[in-house]
PDB file of C-alpha atoms and ligand atoms in Angstrom:
ATOM      1  CA  MET P  27      70.269 135.115 140.434  1.00  0.00           C
ATOM      2  CA  THR P  28      72.403 135.384 143.739  1.00  0.00           C
ATOM      3  CA  PRO P  29      73.895 131.756 145.322  1.00  0.00           C
ATOM      4  CA  GLN P  30      71.311 129.759 146.746  1.00  0.00           C
ATOM      5  CA  PRO P  31      73.115 128.730 149.746  1.00  0.00           C
ATOM      6  CA  ALA P  32      74.835 125.790 151.152  1.00  0.00           C
ATOM      7  CA  SER P  33      72.166 122.051 150.592  1.00  0.00           C
ATOM      8  CA  GLY P  34      72.931 120.472 154.037  1.00  0.00           C
ATOM      9  CA  ASP P  35      74.167 117.571 152.139  1.00  0.00           C
ATOM     10  CA  PRO P  36      77.731 117.536 150.949  1.00  0.00           C
ATOM     11  CA  ALA P  37      75.955 114.118 148.958  1.00  0.00           C
ATOM     12  CA  ALA P  38      73.770 115.904 146.691  1.00  0.00           C
ATOM     13  CA  PRO P  39      74.910 116.395 143.262  1.00  0.00           C
ATOM     14  CA  LEU P  40      74.778 118.875 139.884  1.00  0.00           C
ATOM     15  CA  LEU P  41      73.162 116.719 137.896  1.00  0.00           C
ATOM     16  CA  LEU P  42      73.804 118.274 134.413  1.00  0.00           C
ATOM     17  CA  PHE P  43      70.767 117.442 131.399  1.00  0.00           C
ATOM     18  CA  ASP P  44      70.949 116.695 127.296  1.00  0.00           C
ATOM     19  CA  SER P  45      68.956 114.216 124.650  1.00  0.00           C
ATOM     20  CA  GLY P  46      72.693 112.617 125.026  1.00  0.00           C
ATOM     21  CA  VAL P  47      76.444 112.379 124.842  1.00  0.00           C
ATOM     22  CA  GLY P  48      76.407 115.994 124.385  1.00  0.00           C
ATOM     23  CA  GLY P  49      76.904 117.708 128.184  1.00  0.00           C
ATOM     24  CA  LEU P  50      80.215 115.610 128.309  1.00  0.00           C
ATOM     25  CA  SER P  51      81.534 118.148 126.083  1.00  0.00           C
ATOM     26  CA  VAL P  52      80.176 120.707 129.657  1.00  0.00           C
ATOM     27  CA  LEU P  53      80.402 117.497 132.073  1.00  0.00           C
ATOM     28  CA  GLY P  54      84.310 118.358 130.983  1.00  0.00           C
ATOM     29  CA  LYS P  55      84.496 121.708 131.871  1.00  0.00           C
ATOM     30  CA  VAL P  56      83.073 121.198 134.940  1.00  0.00           C
ATOM     31  CA  ARG P  57      84.808 118.604 136.202  1.00  0.00           C
ATOM     32  CA  LYS P  58      88.240 120.820 135.786  1.00  0.00           C
ATOM     33  CA  LEU P  59      86.523 123.087 137.472  1.00  0.00           C
ATOM     34  CA  LEU P  60      84.856 120.913 140.900  1.00  0.00           C
ATOM     35  CA  PRO P  61      86.536 117.682 140.749  1.00  0.00           C
ATOM     36  CA  GLN P  62      84.553 117.090 144.153  1.00  0.00           C
ATOM     37  CA  ALA P  63      81.316 117.353 143.179  1.00  0.00           C
ATOM     38  CA  PRO P  64      79.161 114.665 142.904  1.00  0.00           C
ATOM     39  CA  VAL P  65      76.991 114.565 139.473  1.00  0.00           C
ATOM     40  CA  MET P  66      74.247 113.151 137.101  1.00  0.00           C
ATOM     41  CA  TYR P  67      74.344 113.089 133.821  1.00  0.00           C
ATOM     42  CA  VAL P  68      70.766 112.441 132.030  1.00  0.00           C
ATOM     43  CA  SER P  69      70.915 111.887 128.750  1.00  0.00           C
ATOM     44  CA  ASP P  70      67.704 111.528 127.582  1.00  0.00           C
ATOM     45  CA  ASN P  71      68.184 109.521 124.463  1.00  0.00           C
ATOM     46  CA  ALA P  72      64.693 108.412 124.653  1.00  0.00           C
ATOM     47  CA  GLY P  73      64.053 111.209 123.319  1.00  0.00           C
ATOM     48  CA  LEU P  74      67.246 111.902 121.518  1.00  0.00           C
ATOM     49  CA  PRO P  75      67.290 114.407 118.533  1.00  0.00           C
ATOM     50  CA  TYR P  76      65.558 117.168 120.009  1.00  0.00           C
ATOM     51  CA  GLY P  77      66.791 119.067 117.219  1.00  0.00           C
ATOM     52  CA  ASN P  78      63.939 117.770 115.272  1.00  0.00           C
ATOM     53  CA  LYS P  79      60.976 118.655 117.448  1.00  0.00           C
ATOM     54  CA  THR P  80      58.330 121.232 118.109  1.00  0.00           C
ATOM     55  CA  GLU P  81      58.777 123.543 120.590  1.00  0.00           C
ATOM     56  CA  ALA P  82      55.980 122.092 122.438  1.00  0.00           C
ATOM     57  CA  GLN P  83      57.460 118.863 122.384  1.00  0.00           C
ATOM     58  CA  ILE P  84      60.714 119.741 123.860  1.00  0.00           C
ATOM     59  CA  THR P  85      59.327 122.258 126.298  1.00  0.00           C
ATOM     60  CA  ALA P  86      56.999 119.930 128.125  1.00  0.00           C
ATOM     61  CA  ARG P  87      59.522 117.002 128.356  1.00  0.00           C
ATOM     62  CA  VAL P  88      62.231 119.025 129.353  1.00  0.00           C
ATOM     63  CA  SER P  89      59.903 120.340 132.466  1.00  0.00           C
ATOM     64  CA  GLY P  90      58.909 117.472 132.226  1.00  0.00           C
ATOM     65  CA  LEU P  91      62.163 115.291 133.213  1.00  0.00           C
ATOM     66  CA  LEU P  92      63.909 118.184 135.442  1.00  0.00           C
ATOM     67  CA  GLY P  93      60.380 117.415 137.776  1.00  0.00           C
ATOM     68  CA  ARG P  94      60.705 114.306 138.032  1.00  0.00           C
ATOM     69  CA  LEU P  95      64.684 113.950 138.584  1.00  0.00           C
ATOM     70  CA  THR P  96      64.875 117.013 140.725  1.00  0.00           C
ATOM     71  CA  GLU P  97      62.072 115.361 142.980  1.00  0.00           C
ATOM     72  CA  ARG P  98      63.510 112.073 142.625  1.00  0.00           C
ATOM     73  CA  TYR P  99      67.259 113.179 143.765  1.00  0.00           C
ATOM     74  CA  HIS P 100      67.289 116.321 144.760  1.00  0.00           C
ATOM     75  CA  PRO P 101      70.432 118.456 143.219  1.00  0.00           C
ATOM     76  CA  ARG P 102      72.023 121.042 144.687  1.00  0.00           C
ATOM     77  CA  LEU P 103      71.960 122.501 140.703  1.00  0.00           C
ATOM     78  CA  VAL P 104      70.956 121.285 137.318  1.00  0.00           C
ATOM     79  CA  CYS P 105      73.145 122.420 134.380  1.00  0.00           C
ATOM     80  CA  ILE P 106      70.785 122.051 130.781  1.00  0.00           C
ATOM     81  CA  ALA P 107      73.251 120.740 128.718  1.00  0.00           C
ATOM     82  CA  CYS P 108      71.852 120.955 125.555  1.00  0.00           C
ATOM     83  CA  ASN P 109      71.471 125.100 123.935  1.00  0.00           C
ATOM     84  CA  THR P 110      68.219 124.000 121.735  1.00  0.00           C
ATOM     85  CA  ALA P 111      66.622 122.741 125.409  1.00  0.00           C
ATOM     86  CA  SER P 112      67.608 125.745 126.615  1.00  0.00           C
ATOM     87  CA  THR P 113      66.796 128.147 124.128  1.00  0.00           C
ATOM     88  CA  ILE P 114      63.264 127.120 124.203  1.00  0.00           C
ATOM     89  CA  ALA P 115      62.407 125.415 127.465  1.00  0.00           C
ATOM     90  CA  LEU P 116      64.781 128.259 130.122  1.00  0.00           C
ATOM     91  CA  ALA P 117      62.133 130.088 131.181  1.00  0.00           C
ATOM     92  CA  SER P 118      59.297 127.921 131.467  1.00  0.00           C
ATOM     93  CA  VAL P 119      61.888 125.083 133.383  1.00  0.00           C
ATOM     94  CA  ARG P 120      62.906 128.228 135.548  1.00  0.00           C
ATOM     95  CA  GLU P 121      59.247 128.943 136.657  1.00  0.00           C
ATOM     96  CA  VAL P 122      58.697 125.686 137.481  1.00  0.00           C
ATOM     97  CA  LEU P 123      61.767 124.450 139.734  1.00  0.00           C
ATOM     98  CA  GLU P 124      62.787 125.331 142.798  1.00  0.00           C
ATOM     99  CA  VAL P 125      66.369 124.237 142.393  1.00  0.00           C
ATOM    100  CA  PRO P 126      69.028 127.396 141.008  1.00  0.00           C
ATOM    101  CA  ILE P 127      69.065 125.787 137.002  1.00  0.00           C
ATOM    102  CA  VAL P 128      72.256 126.948 134.197  1.00  0.00           C
ATOM    103  CA  GLY P 129      71.131 127.034 131.306  1.00  0.00           C
ATOM    104  CA  THR P 130      73.477 125.912 127.932  1.00  0.00           C
ATOM    105  CA  VAL P 131      72.840 128.931 125.001  1.00  0.00           C
ATOM    106  CA  PRO P 132      74.869 129.962 122.519  1.00  0.00           C
ATOM    107  CA  ALA P 133      78.883 131.800 122.437  1.00  0.00           C
ATOM    108  CA  ILE P 134      78.045 134.486 120.498  1.00  0.00           C
ATOM    109  CA  LYS P 135      79.227 137.450 122.894  1.00  0.00           C
ATOM    110  CA  PRO P 136      82.545 135.547 122.709  1.00  0.00           C
ATOM    111  CA  ALA P 137      82.641 135.110 119.310  1.00  0.00           C
ATOM    112  CA  ALA P 138      81.837 138.760 118.343  1.00  0.00           C
ATOM    113  CA  ALA P 139      84.533 139.298 120.218  1.00  0.00           C
ATOM    114  CA  MET P 140      87.045 137.508 118.785  1.00  0.00           C
ATOM    115  CA  THR P 141      86.193 137.368 115.327  1.00  0.00           C
ATOM    116  CA  ARG P 142      88.438 139.966 113.288  1.00  0.00           C
ATOM    117  CA  THR P 143      86.880 138.914 109.719  1.00  0.00           C
ATOM    118  CA  GLY P 144      83.974 139.627 111.524  1.00  0.00           C
ATOM    119  CA  VAL P 145      81.475 136.802 109.647  1.00  0.00           C
ATOM    120  CA  ILE P 146      80.382 134.218 111.988  1.00  0.00           C
ATOM    121  CA  GLY P 147      79.801 130.671 111.643  1.00  0.00           C
ATOM    122  CA  LEU P 148      76.685 128.995 114.121  1.00  0.00           C
ATOM    123  CA  LEU P 149      76.308 125.278 114.005  1.00  0.00           C
ATOM    124  CA  GLY P 150      73.323 123.947 116.151  1.00  0.00           C
ATOM    125  CA  THR P 151      70.148 121.873 115.808  1.00  0.00           C
ATOM    126  CA  GLU P 152      68.154 122.818 113.194  1.00  0.00           C
ATOM    127  CA  ALA P 153      65.814 123.769 116.308  1.00  0.00           C
ATOM    128  CA  THR P 154      67.910 126.139 118.471  1.00  0.00           C
ATOM    129  CA  ILE P 155      69.479 128.052 115.048  1.00  0.00           C
ATOM    130  CA  ARG P 156      65.843 129.636 114.545  1.00  0.00           C
ATOM    131  CA  GLN P 157      65.027 130.136 118.143  1.00  0.00           C
ATOM    132  CA  GLY P 158      64.106 133.850 118.780  1.00  0.00           C
ATOM    133  CA  TYR P 159      66.755 133.386 121.979  1.00  0.00           C
ATOM    134  CA  VAL P 160      69.528 132.998 118.871  1.00  0.00           C
ATOM    135  CA  ASP P 161      67.900 136.412 117.239  1.00  0.00           C
ATOM    136  CA  ARG P 162      68.399 137.667 120.442  1.00  0.00           C
ATOM    137  CA  LEU P 163      71.669 137.301 121.045  1.00  0.00           C
ATOM    138  CA  GLU P 164      72.845 138.015 117.682  1.00  0.00           C
ATOM    139  CA  ALA P 165      71.477 141.427 118.408  1.00  0.00           C
ATOM    140  CA  GLU P 166      72.899 142.116 121.624  1.00  0.00           C
ATOM    141  CA  PHE P 167      76.399 141.022 121.237  1.00  0.00           C
ATOM    142  CA  ALA P 168      77.175 140.431 116.866  1.00  0.00           C
ATOM    143  CA  SER P 169      74.692 143.480 115.914  1.00  0.00           C
ATOM    144  CA  ASP P 170      78.255 144.899 114.033  1.00  0.00           C
ATOM    145  CA  LYS P 171      78.851 141.104 112.376  1.00  0.00           C
ATOM    146  CA  ARG P 172      77.690 139.096 109.952  1.00  0.00           C
ATOM    147  CA  LEU P 173      76.180 135.462 111.507  1.00  0.00           C
ATOM    148  CA  LEU P 174      75.735 132.811 109.570  1.00  0.00           C
ATOM    149  CA  ARG P 175      73.765 129.606 110.991  1.00  0.00           C
ATOM    150  CA  HIS P 176      73.691 126.145 109.979  1.00  0.00           C
ATOM    151  CA  ALA P 177      71.770 123.374 111.584  1.00  0.00           C
ATOM    152  CA  ALA P 178      73.905 119.977 111.672  1.00  0.00           C
ATOM    153  CA  PRO P 179      72.042 117.841 112.249  1.00  0.00           C
ATOM    154  CA  GLU P 180      73.643 114.592 110.868  1.00  0.00           C
ATOM    155  CA  LEU P 181      76.345 115.531 113.715  1.00  0.00           C
ATOM    156  CA  VAL P 182      75.038 115.286 116.695  1.00  0.00           C
ATOM    157  CA  ALA P 183      74.416 111.648 115.007  1.00  0.00           C
ATOM    158  CA  ALA P 184      77.693 111.407 114.703  1.00  0.00           C
ATOM    159  CA  ALA P 185      78.657 112.944 117.852  1.00  0.00           C
ATOM    160  CA  GLU P 186      77.066 109.797 119.737  1.00  0.00           C
ATOM    161  CA  ALA P 187      78.809 107.035 117.096  1.00  0.00           C
ATOM    162  CA  LYS P 188      82.371 108.571 118.236  1.00  0.00           C
ATOM    163  CA  LEU P 189      81.702 108.307 122.203  1.00  0.00           C
ATOM    164  CA  ARG P 190      80.312 104.852 120.663  1.00  0.00           C
ATOM    165  CA  GLY P 191      83.617 103.982 119.115  1.00  0.00           C
ATOM    166  CA  GLU P 192      82.324 103.491 115.915  1.00  0.00           C
ATOM    167  CA  PRO P 193      82.790 104.872 112.696  1.00  0.00           C
ATOM    168  CA  VAL P 194      81.640 108.329 111.047  1.00  0.00           C
ATOM    169  CA  ASP P 195      82.185 108.818 107.698  1.00  0.00           C
ATOM    170  CA  PRO P 196      84.132 112.466 107.490  1.00  0.00           C
ATOM    171  CA  ALA P 197      81.839 113.745 105.025  1.00  0.00           C
ATOM    172  CA  VAL P 198      79.768 115.060 107.473  1.00  0.00           C
ATOM    173  CA  TYR P 199      81.959 116.918 109.032  1.00  0.00           C
ATOM    174  CA  ALA P 200      82.421 118.489 105.622  1.00  0.00           C
ATOM    175  CA  ARG P 201      79.148 118.898 104.238  1.00  0.00           C
ATOM    176  CA  ALA P 202      79.007 121.441 107.335  1.00  0.00           C
ATOM    177  CA  ALA P 203      81.917 123.514 106.826  1.00  0.00           C
ATOM    178  CA  ALA P 204      80.997 123.327 103.091  1.00  0.00           C
ATOM    179  CA  ALA P 205      77.262 124.430 103.423  1.00  0.00           C
ATOM    180  CA  LEU P 206      78.723 127.493 105.943  1.00  0.00           C
ATOM    181  CA  ARG P 207      81.210 128.297 103.953  1.00  0.00           C
ATOM    182  CA  ALA P 208      78.994 128.497 100.367  1.00  0.00           C
ATOM    183  CA  MET P 209      76.605 130.859 101.819  1.00  0.00           C
ATOM    184  CA  PRO P 210      77.286 134.589 100.702  1.00  0.00           C
ATOM    185  CA  ASP P 211      80.233 135.962 102.816  1.00  0.00           C
ATOM    186  CA  GLY P 212      80.791 132.300 103.889  1.00  0.00           C
ATOM    187  CA  ASP P 213      84.470 131.738 102.896  1.00  0.00           C
ATOM    188  CA  ARG P 214      85.240 134.803 105.635  1.00  0.00           C
ATOM    189  CA  ILE P 215      83.901 132.858 108.391  1.00  0.00           C
ATOM    190  CA  ASP P 216      86.782 133.593 110.854  1.00  0.00           C
ATOM    191  CA  THR P 217      85.201 131.554 113.734  1.00  0.00           C
ATOM    192  CA  VAL P 218      82.820 128.848 114.524  1.00  0.00           C
ATOM    193  CA  VAL P 219      79.910 128.767 117.856  1.00  0.00           C
ATOM    194  CA  LEU P 220      79.318 125.143 117.718  1.00  0.00           C
ATOM    195  CA  ALA P 221      75.770 125.617 119.193  1.00  0.00           C
ATOM    196  CA  CYS P 222      75.598 121.699 121.030  1.00  0.00           C
ATOM    197  CA  THR P 223      76.880 120.657 123.554  1.00  0.00           C
ATOM    198  CA  HIS P 224      77.481 117.284 121.434  1.00  0.00           C
ATOM    199  CA  PHE P 225      79.974 119.446 118.602  1.00  0.00           C
ATOM    200  CA  PRO P 226      82.799 120.105 120.784  1.00  0.00           C
ATOM    201  CA  LEU P 227      83.103 116.817 120.656  1.00  0.00           C
ATOM    202  CA  LEU P 228      83.522 116.834 116.517  1.00  0.00           C
ATOM    203  CA  GLU P 229      86.471 119.865 117.489  1.00  0.00           C
ATOM    204  CA  ALA P 230      89.191 118.080 115.618  1.00  0.00           C
ATOM    205  CA  GLU P 231      87.198 116.996 113.216  1.00  0.00           C
ATOM    206  CA  LEU P 232      85.732 119.977 112.612  1.00  0.00           C
ATOM    207  CA  ALA P 233      89.058 121.813 112.411  1.00  0.00           C
ATOM    208  CA  ALA P 234      90.224 119.787 110.231  1.00  0.00           C
ATOM    209  CA  ALA P 235      87.364 120.032 107.637  1.00  0.00           C
ATOM    210  CA  PHE P 236      87.080 124.635 107.862  1.00  0.00           C
ATOM    211  CA  GLY P 237      90.985 124.187 107.773  1.00  0.00           C
ATOM    212  CA  PRO P 238      93.351 126.440 109.155  1.00  0.00           C
ATOM    213  CA  GLY P 239      93.043 129.900 110.565  1.00  0.00           C
ATOM    214  CA  THR P 240      89.440 128.548 112.174  1.00  0.00           C
ATOM    215  CA  ARG P 241      89.213 129.006 115.564  1.00  0.00           C
ATOM    216  CA  PHE P 242      85.379 128.051 117.534  1.00  0.00           C
ATOM    217  CA  VAL P 243      84.204 128.548 119.851  1.00  0.00           C
ATOM    218  CA  ASP P 244      81.087 127.553 122.965  1.00  0.00           C
ATOM    219  CA  GLY P 245      79.534 128.077 125.826  1.00  0.00           C
ATOM    220  CA  SER P 246      81.298 125.172 128.343  1.00  0.00           C
ATOM    221  CA  ASP P 247      83.684 127.120 130.123  1.00  0.00           C
ATOM    222  CA  GLY P 248      81.195 130.084 131.258  1.00  0.00           C
ATOM    223  CA  ILE P 249      78.886 127.251 132.088  1.00  0.00           C
ATOM    224  CA  ALA P 250      81.764 125.742 134.175  1.00  0.00           C
ATOM    225  CA  ARG P 251      82.493 129.511 136.143  1.00  0.00           C
ATOM    226  CA  ARG P 252      79.032 129.889 136.333  1.00  0.00           C
ATOM    227  CA  ILE P 253      78.280 126.534 138.877  1.00  0.00           C
ATOM    228  CA  ALA P 254      81.177 126.869 140.473  1.00  0.00           C
ATOM    229  CA  PHE P 255      80.699 130.724 141.889  1.00  0.00           C
ATOM    230  CA  LEU P 256      76.436 129.120 142.571  1.00  0.00           C
ATOM    231  CA  THR P 257      77.766 126.746 144.803  1.00  0.00           C
ATOM    232  CA  GLU P 258      80.847 128.274 146.126  1.00  0.00           C
ATOM    233  CA  GLY P 259      80.473 127.398 150.555  1.00  0.00           C
ATOM    234  CA  GLN P 260      78.479 124.139 149.955  1.00  0.00           C
ATOM    235  CA  GLU P 261      80.044 121.255 150.864  1.00  0.00           C
ATOM    236  CA  TRP P 262      81.130 118.359 149.364  1.00  0.00           C
ATOM    237  CA  PRO P 263      81.909 115.029 149.659  1.00  0.00           C
ATOM    238  CA  SER P 264      84.957 114.341 151.798  1.00  0.00           C
ATOM    239  CA  PRO P 265      88.050 113.252 149.128  1.00  0.00           C
ATOM    240  CA  GLU P 266      89.966 110.926 151.084  1.00  0.00           C
ATOM    241  CA  GLY P 267      88.883 107.611 149.803  1.00  0.00           C
ATOM    242  CA  THR P 268      84.773 107.343 148.535  1.00  0.00           C
ATOM    243  CA  ASP P 269      84.097 107.297 146.374  1.00  0.00           C
ATOM    244  CA  ARG P 270      81.456 110.580 144.931  1.00  0.00           C
ATOM    245  CA  GLY P 271      78.758 108.279 143.518  1.00  0.00           C
ATOM    246  CA  ASP P 272      78.532 109.605 140.506  1.00  0.00           C
ATOM    247  CA  ILE P 273      75.840 108.134 138.079  1.00  0.00           C
ATOM    248  CA  ALA P 274      74.252 108.424 134.083  1.00  0.00           C
ATOM    249  CA  LEU P 275      71.103 108.029 133.539  1.00  0.00           C
ATOM    250  CA  PHE P 276      69.078 107.035 129.896  1.00  0.00           C
ATOM    251  CA  THR P 277      65.253 106.998 129.707  1.00  0.00           C
ATOM    252  CA  LEU P 278      65.858 104.659 127.014  1.00  0.00           C
ATOM    253  CA  ALA P 279      69.271 101.615 127.534  1.00  0.00           C
ATOM    254  CA  ASP P 280      69.865  98.666 126.164  1.00  0.00           C
ATOM    255  CA  PRO P 281      71.135  96.638 129.854  1.00  0.00           C
ATOM    256  CA  ALA P 282      73.640  94.619 127.760  1.00  0.00           C
ATOM    257  CA  ASP P 283      75.007  97.794 125.355  1.00  0.00           C
ATOM    258  CA  ASP P 284      77.902  99.037 127.482  1.00  0.00           C
ATOM    259  CA  SER P 285      79.369 101.153 123.960  1.00  0.00           C
ATOM    260  CA  LEU P 286      79.113 104.088 126.158  1.00  0.00           C
ATOM    261  CA  MET P 287      80.965 102.546 129.196  1.00  0.00           C
ATOM    262  CA  PRO P 288      84.613 103.708 127.881  1.00  0.00           C
ATOM    263  CA  ALA P 289      83.249 107.302 127.025  1.00  0.00           C
ATOM    264  CA  LEU P 290      81.365 107.873 130.193  1.00  0.00           C
ATOM    265  CA  LEU P 291      84.531 106.343 132.308  1.00  0.00           C
ATOM    266  CA  ARG P 292      87.014 109.173 131.013  1.00  0.00           C
ATOM    267  CA  TYR P 293      83.996 111.166 132.148  1.00  0.00           C
ATOM    268  CA  GLY P 294      84.293 109.601 135.398  1.00  0.00           C
ATOM    269  CA  ILE P 295      81.053 107.915 135.380  1.00  0.00           C
ATOM    270  CA  ALA P 296      81.689 103.446 136.121  1.00  0.00           C
ATOM    271  CA  THR P 297      77.624 103.643 137.319  1.00  0.00           C
ATOM    272  CA  ARG P 298      75.215 103.661 134.225  1.00  0.00           C
ATOM    273  CA  LEU P 299      71.260 103.169 135.315  1.00  0.00           C
ATOM    274  CA  VAL P 300      67.495 103.425 133.276  1.00  0.00           C
ATOM    275  CA  PHE P 301      65.765 106.647 134.772  1.00  0.00           C
TER     276      PHE P 301
HETATM  277  N1  DGL A 116      73.270 117.978 122.501  1.00  0.00           N
HETATM  278  C1  DGL A 116      72.452 119.046 121.779  1.00  0.00           C
HETATM  279  C2  DGL A 116      72.218 120.624 121.653  1.00  0.00           C
HETATM  280  O1  DGL A 116      72.996 121.537 122.737  1.00  0.00           O
HETATM  281  C3  DGL A 116      70.659 118.707 121.085  1.00  0.00           C
HETATM  282  C4  DGL A 116      70.637 117.307 121.110  1.00  0.00           C
HETATM  283  C5  DGL A 116      69.801 117.283 119.325  1.00  0.00           C
HETATM  284  O2  DGL A 116      68.315 116.702 120.582  1.00  0.00           O
HETATM  285  O3  DGL A 116      69.593 117.075 118.482  1.00  0.00           O
HETATM  286  O4  DGL A 116      71.340 121.482 121.285  1.00  0.00           O
END
């Protein structure tokens, strides 16, 4: 895809979409490259988790929501900051929306370049690890490596809890590490693909669970670079004293529950609404 012409409206936001807080791991990287960009962060928490849903459910949900959101808010670009939604619904969403769409797919290519032992672990949701999209990435970039996949849905819940400031039982990290290590050749894993955007939010905890010598990789740096490339030359709001108008939209939210506000504020978002 070639860069789109500037939308003309400097206030047009970048729309980042996830089933929950996972997309904030992508937003963190986008902020570093494009600090002046207005952001609309959308959490489909009414549909969380996506990982245990069918392909048809996820495609219908993501296409429907993104259709309504783009019609209403006219983002200059949409980033599906969710591996589950991207590996399943990216092609369908691209078919129906006019706006540039950037997806998030498992970082198997960089992992294949990083591994020294040739054994790569991959943590994702149940839905992501069974996708043909992942088989194709493996065949294209890691056919001479061993890729061990493990679904770790409880890490999604752990990331949601952590960002709300709730305690998380460290056994969840130990279980994810132990499951990969227990697979044939799992003891030789030196690189782990965090193939769910919730998981980089737990990298320190996972690093402690895997022990020294294991490196982690996710797609967020590449996504941020791609968004910067696709919006190159476009106008942004003037930085002087203006509020960029960042906003978080939740598909389900109790107005009295502000437990996520401190986390959202760390990513520069002070306004939270229900969509
Ligand atoms: N953050 C999502 C991903 O990247 C999925 C979490 C979920 O809803 O199961 O896959």
